[in-house]
Amino acid sequence: MKVLLFVCVSQVLAVAAYSVSTFSPLSHASATPVYTAPRAFPTSAFTSMYYMPHDQEAIPRPVVTDIEGKPFPDRLNNPHVMPSSAPTDKGVLPAPKAGASAVSPAKIHQQVSSTIRNTSMSLCDRCKKALKLGQTLAQSKPQVVPGILIQLCKEFQYKQFGKNPDINRTCELSYTAGGQGGVFTQVLSYADLSEESPDADYICSQLFYNFCPLPEPAVLSDAFLDDWFQGQRTPPAHVQGRSQRNASSSRKNLQVLWTSDIHVDGRYAVGAEAECTYGYCCHSNSFNTSTFHSYGYLTGNDTVPPQNISTSSPYWGYEGCDAPWSLVASAFEAMKHLGGQDGFDLALYTGDLVAHGQTWEESRDMVRYSESALYDMMHRSLGNTTVVAAIGNHDSSPTEHAAPHALPDGRGRQFSWDWDYVSKLWKSENWLNSRQADMVRTHYGGYSIQPFPGLRVISFNTDFWYRGNGFAFIHTANPDYSGTLRWVTDELQRAEEAHERVWIVGHVLPGWDGYSSMDRPTNLFYQIVTRFQHTIAHMFFAHSHEDTFSVFYANSNGNSSSASTETSKAVGVSHFSPSVTPLTNMNPGIRVLEVDPETYEIMDYHQYYTPLQDVQNETSTDGGLVWYHLYSARETYSNFSAAEKTGQYSAPVALENGQWPASAPLNASFWASISDEVLARPELAGLFNTYQGRNSPLSPPCNTEACARAKACFMRAGSFALGKACGSRYSTVQ
């Protein structure tokens, strides 16, 4: 959804072969089955049902109620009622700028079109000129800009929103004032397009697909950092021992559930097109052009005839689709089983509840529906366990966006409906008190909580470093225009003074390959992690749907791209959670952490999954999905003998016969050492790659030295700049 006035331009502007062992998907017979979910849908998880199929011919449709107990209508999330018009949510446009010169919309439209077609100019110059032309209109007559966007989209047949046989209709539905059109009108109006500002460069390099060169990595000045950290840029001596203690030997480890990216899709239709070339697969209006040719646009109750389906979507879910209610219910049943009789001590949810879909198929009510349904289901499944949740980029409408409070004319509060709603919802589940609920409303869905003595968990909204959020491209010279990282820093300072350890929880990953994040905010975050390295125990993100991690290394010079990636300098690790949704080419996953109750370090974690391919064509089994134990992090990655033998092991922890000591936590040094071991023993990259997609047979292999080097680079990339330096090859298994 990364489009602005100039978005239509994209359609007009026109390894080492060293072989190592190949890791194929592991046999499920060699994995340990831990739970077979019931075949029957657990109707007790809901107060009532709109529809309950006789068997598996369709997906059950539960009745979901909002925070006030009012049921959402069945047609809101129904596989047989696909939206055929844009949502009725009120659009938010910028106020006309005082003193802005009156301009002719028709003339601006003509000038933008001419600029796009002017091949004598570079792509970058055309992009910047079109932005400035658009800004004059957005600041004088903002109400006409969505209409101009629609006209330009049609004129240049912009195809971003899918392989659509009716692009004109897509344009009309996508760029309304209540949808993307309203957002991008605001970005045009509020962005600083002066020569001194990097806004245009970032918009034209990241939001507009490399029309301009990406600006050089930002460097934060000494004066900025001195002010940010109030003169204390290195950790005080009295806190430096907090991250160096070994585990407690006298107390039982805490059991912490971690899930993410459920993306429940109530519009998933059994028997729909699973291998679509248009639309979102497994929806009734998606199709594959090899078997069905539509020159119109499927809307409302229109469906593809069964004989024109190339691959039918099965009951339990499909690897190219979001999670149907059948899969979601099975996952929650598995979570309940994994918690055992005593349940979990804490649960983390790192964002993205709402299904992927066309921009006009999503709405505020769809967001509220997904939040109500899944958080209520968590509460029923996990009992008294507190859930610490983060806002995902899909958990808003228009999807992927969040506006900073600093926007003028009250526009900074346009997403308050969402923060207000989740604050009430989380409080009603008894996960927050009144003070914490107030924080949610104030900090874009972010808050901090102390679930145990000596531990503070900080959940914050990462949309402000997400490249899909148009508002993140306003005043990019300021690495914290939203104020979110200022609040996170202040919370860390309070935790440090209170002698607490901290877990940081968010959604969009700051590094890895740098695809999703932005340079300046993640560079500042890197400095924050270095400053509070002894206070921060772990960081938890998600978004990519893959099982990965990135290590942070000591860096206090304001330039994360210059960080030395020597293992001896590792100061933090960010874990990225596997998803419950199988989209794309994943197996659904659930993780359970074993946590020391005094240091709050992770001592081990266990990854579970269900192999969807085993049941996609099975309808006669007595049971439901089988959930397996995939691996233990300690058992899988503790062997550093190859790195030790080659002299590459440099962690400040003495190995025991080449193994990580049983009493040592799985801290930043442990994860940094894995990157060393991958370089010393490249076949380990193949196993890591297999687990990255949760043992999916659809994951491409990682069986070359080049792939191993790339994986090690991503493992060491905690910021956008470091991730981009690794390149993009081998970053994903999707």
XYZ file of C-alpha atoms in Angstrom, residues 30-478:
449
model
C 11.120 -37.879 13.519
C 9.420 -34.921 15.216
C 7.518 -35.404 18.445
C 3.734 -35.096 18.247
C 2.536 -33.325 21.372
C -1.133 -32.704 20.706
C -3.872 -33.670 18.300
C -6.559 -31.034 18.327
C -10.190 -32.121 18.183
C -11.679 -32.513 14.746
C -14.799 -30.711 15.925
C -14.792 -26.926 16.111
C -14.715 -25.769 19.775
C -17.993 -23.858 19.843
C -17.576 -23.355 23.598
C -14.926 -20.732 22.796
C -17.764 -18.446 21.692
C -21.132 -17.496 23.116
C -22.942 -18.572 19.942
C -22.470 -19.317 16.247
C -23.826 -17.668 13.111
C -23.126 -20.822 11.150
C -21.904 -24.309 12.030
C -21.251 -26.721 9.150
C -22.246 -30.368 9.346
C -18.646 -31.444 8.813
C -15.812 -29.739 6.922
C -17.674 -28.466 3.891
C -17.346 -24.880 5.155
C -15.671 -22.819 7.872
C -17.656 -22.162 11.089
C -18.658 -18.544 11.671
C -18.743 -17.565 15.353
C -20.693 -14.648 16.748
C -18.188 -12.026 17.907
C -19.244 -9.215 20.231
C -17.642 -5.834 20.759
C -16.506 -4.328 24.044
C -20.090 -3.340 24.868
C -21.478 -6.800 24.134
C -23.016 -5.878 20.778
C -22.544 -8.572 18.097
C -20.774 -7.703 14.883
C -23.032 -8.506 11.903
C -22.493 -11.812 10.124
C -21.973 -10.107 6.772
C -18.925 -8.199 8.078
C -16.641 -11.240 7.870
C -18.478 -13.723 5.719
C -16.939 -15.744 2.855
C -20.087 -15.336 0.775
C -20.338 -11.539 1.120
C -17.226 -9.870 -0.257
C -17.208 -6.045 -0.107
C -18.039 -4.409 -3.413
C -17.575 -0.804 -2.328
C -15.158 1.207 -0.227
C -15.793 1.263 3.537
C -18.001 4.013 4.887
C -15.391 5.102 7.437
C -15.128 8.874 7.456
C -12.098 10.116 5.570
C -9.488 12.334 7.209
C -7.967 15.044 5.047
C -5.524 17.814 5.958
C -6.900 21.264 6.592
C -6.064 23.788 3.858
C -2.818 25.503 4.738
C -3.170 29.148 5.670
C -1.763 31.365 2.962
C -1.528 28.588 0.366
C -1.918 29.886 -3.174
C -5.072 28.905 -5.017
C -4.312 26.417 -7.786
C -6.300 24.718 -10.517
C -6.792 20.973 -9.917
C -7.031 20.364 -13.662
C -3.783 22.226 -14.267
C -1.949 20.340 -11.507
C -3.262 17.059 -12.893
C -1.975 17.968 -16.341
C 1.425 19.034 -14.986
C 1.845 15.823 -12.994
C 0.939 13.736 -16.042
C 3.432 15.648 -18.170
C 6.126 15.213 -15.546
C 5.566 11.471 -15.384
C 5.902 11.211 -19.158
C 8.971 13.445 -19.409
C 11.658 10.844 -20.094
C 14.305 13.552 -20.485
C 14.277 13.812 -16.682
C 15.673 11.162 -14.352
C 13.285 8.987 -12.386
C 14.359 10.740 -9.205
C 13.790 14.236 -10.585
C 10.379 13.269 -11.941
C 9.376 11.806 -8.596
C 10.414 14.879 -6.627
C 8.805 17.311 -9.052
C 5.538 15.360 -9.031
C 5.548 15.403 -5.234
C 5.941 19.171 -5.111
C 3.176 19.679 -7.642
C 0.935 17.420 -5.610
C 1.774 19.292 -2.440
C 0.557 22.600 -3.845
C -2.834 21.006 -4.448
C -2.947 19.113 -1.145
C -2.241 22.313 0.794
C -4.762 24.478 -1.050
C -7.613 22.121 -2.027
C -7.078 18.833 -0.168
C -10.625 17.654 -0.817
C -9.928 17.161 -4.534
C -6.697 15.174 -4.187
C -8.253 11.697 -3.719
C -10.145 12.228 -6.968
C -6.941 13.222 -8.760
C -5.236 10.111 -7.375
C -8.024 7.975 -8.800
C -7.713 9.683 -12.199
C -3.930 9.205 -12.282
C -4.280 5.589 -11.228
C -6.639 4.974 -14.157
C -4.547 7.022 -16.563
C -1.403 5.029 -15.905
C -3.140 1.713 -15.116
C -1.368 1.346 -11.805
C -1.377 -2.329 -10.821
C -0.069 -2.417 -7.262
C -3.235 -3.817 -5.742
C -3.075 -7.203 -7.404
C -3.457 -8.784 -10.800
C -6.828 -7.218 -11.420
C -8.660 -7.489 -14.741
C -10.513 -4.284 -13.851
C -7.834 -1.834 -12.758
C -10.148 1.144 -13.101
C -12.435 -0.252 -10.431
C -9.454 -0.985 -8.204
C -8.395 2.647 -8.499
C -11.871 3.868 -7.563
C -12.032 1.647 -4.485
C -8.470 2.201 -3.272
C -7.940 5.959 -3.322
C -11.058 7.198 -1.556
C -10.783 9.843 1.138
C -11.692 7.189 3.713
C -8.973 4.880 2.430
C -5.506 5.334 1.014
C -6.451 8.574 -0.741
C -7.000 10.400 2.540
C -3.732 9.159 4.006
C -1.638 10.110 1.016
C -3.252 13.522 0.744
C -2.071 14.168 4.292
C 1.437 12.931 3.527
C 1.616 15.244 0.523
C 0.456 18.195 2.604
C 2.583 17.615 5.697
C 5.864 16.271 4.255
C 8.815 18.653 4.240
C 9.798 18.754 0.577
C 12.419 21.470 0.950
C 15.933 20.883 -0.360
C 17.244 20.631 3.207
C 14.858 17.826 4.173
C 15.316 14.139 3.297
C 11.542 13.518 3.081
C 11.418 13.521 -0.727
C 14.479 11.274 -0.959
C 12.976 8.716 1.401
C 9.556 8.877 -0.265
C 11.070 8.400 -3.716
C 13.459 5.646 -2.632
C 11.409 3.571 -0.193
C 7.762 4.455 -0.670
C 8.130 4.615 -4.458
C 10.321 1.628 -5.206
C 13.815 3.015 -5.768
C 13.003 5.994 -7.973
C 15.736 7.876 -6.093
C 18.900 6.503 -4.487
C 18.477 5.639 -0.837
C 20.049 8.357 1.323
C 23.278 7.427 3.050
C 22.817 5.945 6.549
C 22.008 8.666 9.031
C 24.492 9.587 11.750
C 23.234 10.987 15.026
C 25.474 13.754 16.321
C 27.201 13.744 19.688
C 25.108 16.747 20.676
C 21.896 14.895 19.807
C 22.918 11.778 21.741
C 24.143 13.769 24.741
C 20.792 15.493 24.889
C 18.814 12.285 24.265
C 20.537 10.401 27.078
C 20.884 13.455 29.313
C 24.668 13.221 29.295
C 24.761 9.526 30.284
C 25.581 7.760 26.988
C 27.165 4.685 28.560
C 25.594 2.416 31.175
C 26.412 3.408 34.756
C 28.880 1.086 36.450
C 26.360 -0.037 39.069
C 24.037 -1.640 36.479
C 26.637 -3.484 34.441
C 26.389 -6.683 36.441
C 22.689 -7.178 35.771
C 23.237 -8.924 32.454
C 26.143 -11.078 33.651
C 24.467 -13.258 36.275
C 23.902 -16.930 35.590
C 20.549 -18.529 36.108
C 18.947 -19.193 39.452
C 19.301 -22.817 40.479
C 16.662 -22.889 43.179
C 13.486 -21.753 41.429
C 11.438 -23.255 38.642
C 11.665 -21.510 35.280
C 8.739 -19.389 34.170
C 6.754 -20.688 31.197
C 5.909 -17.908 28.730
C 3.747 -18.380 25.648
C 4.687 -16.362 22.564
C 2.456 -16.157 19.491
C 2.066 -13.672 16.684
C 0.525 -12.844 13.321
C -2.668 -14.870 13.538
C -4.355 -12.934 10.703
C -7.711 -14.625 11.213
C -9.656 -14.670 7.946
C -13.398 -15.042 8.388
C -13.749 -14.695 4.604
C -11.782 -17.883 3.971
C -14.008 -20.111 1.816
C -13.572 -23.874 1.585
C -13.432 -24.797 -2.101
C -12.330 -21.357 -3.298
C -9.247 -20.813 -5.463
C -6.138 -21.579 -3.387
C -3.593 -20.933 -6.163
C -4.948 -17.616 -7.354
C -3.351 -15.207 -9.779
C -5.842 -12.472 -8.883
C -6.995 -11.294 -5.484
C -6.342 -12.822 -2.083
C -6.344 -16.580 -2.363
C -9.000 -18.712 -0.671
C -11.537 -15.896 -1.047
C -14.621 -16.526 -3.144
C -13.738 -13.720 -5.565
C -10.147 -14.822 -6.225
C -9.297 -16.850 -9.297
C -6.530 -18.336 -11.409
C -6.481 -16.997 -14.957
C -5.312 -20.357 -16.295
C -8.732 -21.816 -15.480
C -11.009 -18.780 -15.253
C -11.093 -15.609 -17.324
C -13.040 -12.703 -15.898
C -13.144 -9.463 -17.811
C -15.292 -7.874 -15.180
C -14.866 -7.773 -11.437
C -16.245 -10.330 -9.011
C -18.147 -8.578 -6.238
C -20.665 -9.301 -3.528
C -22.014 -12.824 -3.923
C -20.250 -13.545 -7.247
C -18.093 -16.675 -7.116
C -15.919 -18.681 -9.462
C -17.683 -21.833 -10.722
C -16.246 -25.026 -9.147
C -15.120 -26.352 -12.529
C -12.929 -23.264 -12.933
C -11.003 -23.754 -9.682
C -7.423 -24.939 -10.241
C -6.769 -25.848 -6.582
C -9.535 -25.924 -3.979
C -8.857 -24.357 -0.600
C -9.050 -27.037 2.133
C -10.761 -26.836 5.510
C -7.685 -26.466 7.719
C -5.927 -23.759 5.728
C -3.511 -23.337 2.855
C 0.037 -22.021 2.584
C -0.928 -19.132 0.288
C -3.805 -17.919 2.466
C -4.458 -16.445 5.884
C -5.728 -18.552 8.777
C -9.353 -19.756 8.703
C -11.257 -20.074 11.965
C -10.667 -23.848 11.903
C -6.885 -23.359 12.063
C -7.102 -20.552 14.621
C -9.275 -22.652 16.931
C -6.858 -25.577 16.630
C -3.926 -23.309 17.514
C -5.682 -22.063 20.647
C -6.526 -25.617 21.682
C -2.842 -26.495 21.272
C -1.786 -23.464 23.331
C -4.114 -24.521 26.120
C -2.644 -28.029 26.064
C 0.958 -26.769 26.064
C 0.218 -24.656 29.131
C -0.550 -27.805 31.103
C -2.473 -27.916 34.326
C -0.756 -24.853 35.781
C -1.045 -22.736 32.636
C 1.464 -20.144 31.476
C 3.028 -17.543 33.737
C 2.796 -14.886 31.004
C 1.935 -14.622 27.313
C 3.246 -12.344 24.576
C 1.394 -11.447 21.392
C 3.472 -9.416 18.950
C 0.770 -8.068 16.674
C -1.230 -8.533 13.469
C -4.679 -9.947 14.124
C -6.434 -8.736 10.971
C -6.360 -10.716 7.720
C -4.598 -9.441 4.627
C -6.946 -8.175 1.967
C -7.652 -5.548 -0.629
C -7.510 -2.086 0.923
C -11.231 -1.490 0.399
C -12.126 -4.818 2.028
C -10.812 -3.614 5.386
C -12.474 -1.188 7.768
C -12.533 0.033 11.343
C -15.221 -2.529 12.137
C -13.060 -5.308 10.688
C -10.202 -4.242 12.969
C -12.483 -4.132 16.022
C -13.954 -7.512 15.070
C -10.506 -9.143 14.867
C -9.305 -7.527 18.093
C -12.437 -8.517 19.998
C -12.533 -12.060 18.644
C -8.912 -12.991 19.198
C -8.213 -11.217 22.483
C -11.401 -12.707 23.939
C -10.300 -16.106 22.656
C -6.887 -15.660 24.282
C -8.569 -14.814 27.566
C -10.846 -17.855 27.439
C -8.025 -20.192 26.411
C -5.339 -18.927 28.784
C -7.458 -18.203 31.839
C -5.803 -15.840 34.287
C -2.575 -15.561 32.300
C -1.733 -11.935 31.516
C -1.192 -11.270 27.818
C 1.173 -8.465 26.795
C 0.188 -7.423 23.281
C 1.607 -5.123 20.617
C -0.106 -3.319 17.759
C 0.679 -4.726 14.300
C 0.742 -2.827 11.027
C -2.479 -4.563 9.945
C -4.259 -3.689 13.190
C -5.525 -0.317 11.979
C -7.675 1.161 9.236
C -6.674 2.371 6.722
C -4.394 -0.624 7.017
C -0.670 -0.184 7.710
C -0.887 3.405 8.887
C -0.504 5.261 12.181
C -0.372 9.043 12.527
C 1.991 10.860 14.916
C 0.433 13.176 17.486
C 2.571 16.034 16.144
C 0.459 16.426 12.997
C -1.312 19.811 12.923
C -5.037 20.548 13.072
C -5.812 17.610 15.354
C -4.950 15.070 12.648
C -2.549 13.344 15.023
C -5.526 11.791 16.828
C -7.193 10.207 13.804
C -6.325 6.661 14.939
C -7.368 7.256 18.551
C -10.492 5.184 17.921
C -8.206 2.134 17.773
C -6.016 2.932 20.782
C -9.130 3.754 22.827
C -10.758 0.485 21.812
C -7.838 -1.815 22.648
C -7.231 0.013 25.934
C -10.784 -0.820 27.003
C -10.550 -4.339 25.607
C -7.247 -5.228 27.293
C -8.477 -3.738 30.563
C -11.686 -5.788 30.337
C -9.566 -8.947 29.981
C -7.830 -7.982 33.277
C -4.477 -7.609 31.545
C -4.131 -3.900 32.396
C -5.057 -1.564 35.205
C -6.472 1.932 34.685
C -3.060 3.626 34.620
C -1.745 1.237 31.991
C -4.925 1.609 29.929
C -4.337 5.370 29.930
C -0.829 4.740 28.592
C -2.290 2.739 25.692
C -4.483 5.677 24.701
C -1.565 8.094 24.964
C 1.222 6.088 23.313
C -0.398 4.727 20.137
C -1.283 1.408 21.767
C 1.988 1.200 23.717
C 2.347 0.658 27.452
C 4.605 -0.832 30.107
C 3.691 -3.397 32.714
C 5.463 -5.142 35.591
C 4.131 -8.726 35.525
C 6.739 -9.987 38.017
C 8.959 -8.320 40.609
C 12.035 -6.982 38.865
C 10.693 -7.229 35.301
C 9.216 -4.454 33.188
C 7.738 -5.287 29.765
C 7.517 -2.364 27.336
C 5.177 -2.789 24.377
C 5.381 -0.079 21.716
C 3.958 0.684 18.289
C 6.595 0.047 15.619
C 4.533 1.496 12.766
C 6.611 4.656 13.030
C 9.651 2.882 11.616
C 7.593 0.817 9.156
C 8.095 1.691 5.496
C 4.482 0.805 4.686
C 3.179 3.585 6.954
C 2.841 6.720 4.852
C 2.958 8.924 7.952
C 6.473 7.616 8.713
C 7.716 9.678 5.749
C 6.752 13.006 7.299
C 9.669 14.938 8.852
C 12.086 12.038 8.423
C 15.032 14.174 9.546
C 13.637 13.686 13.041
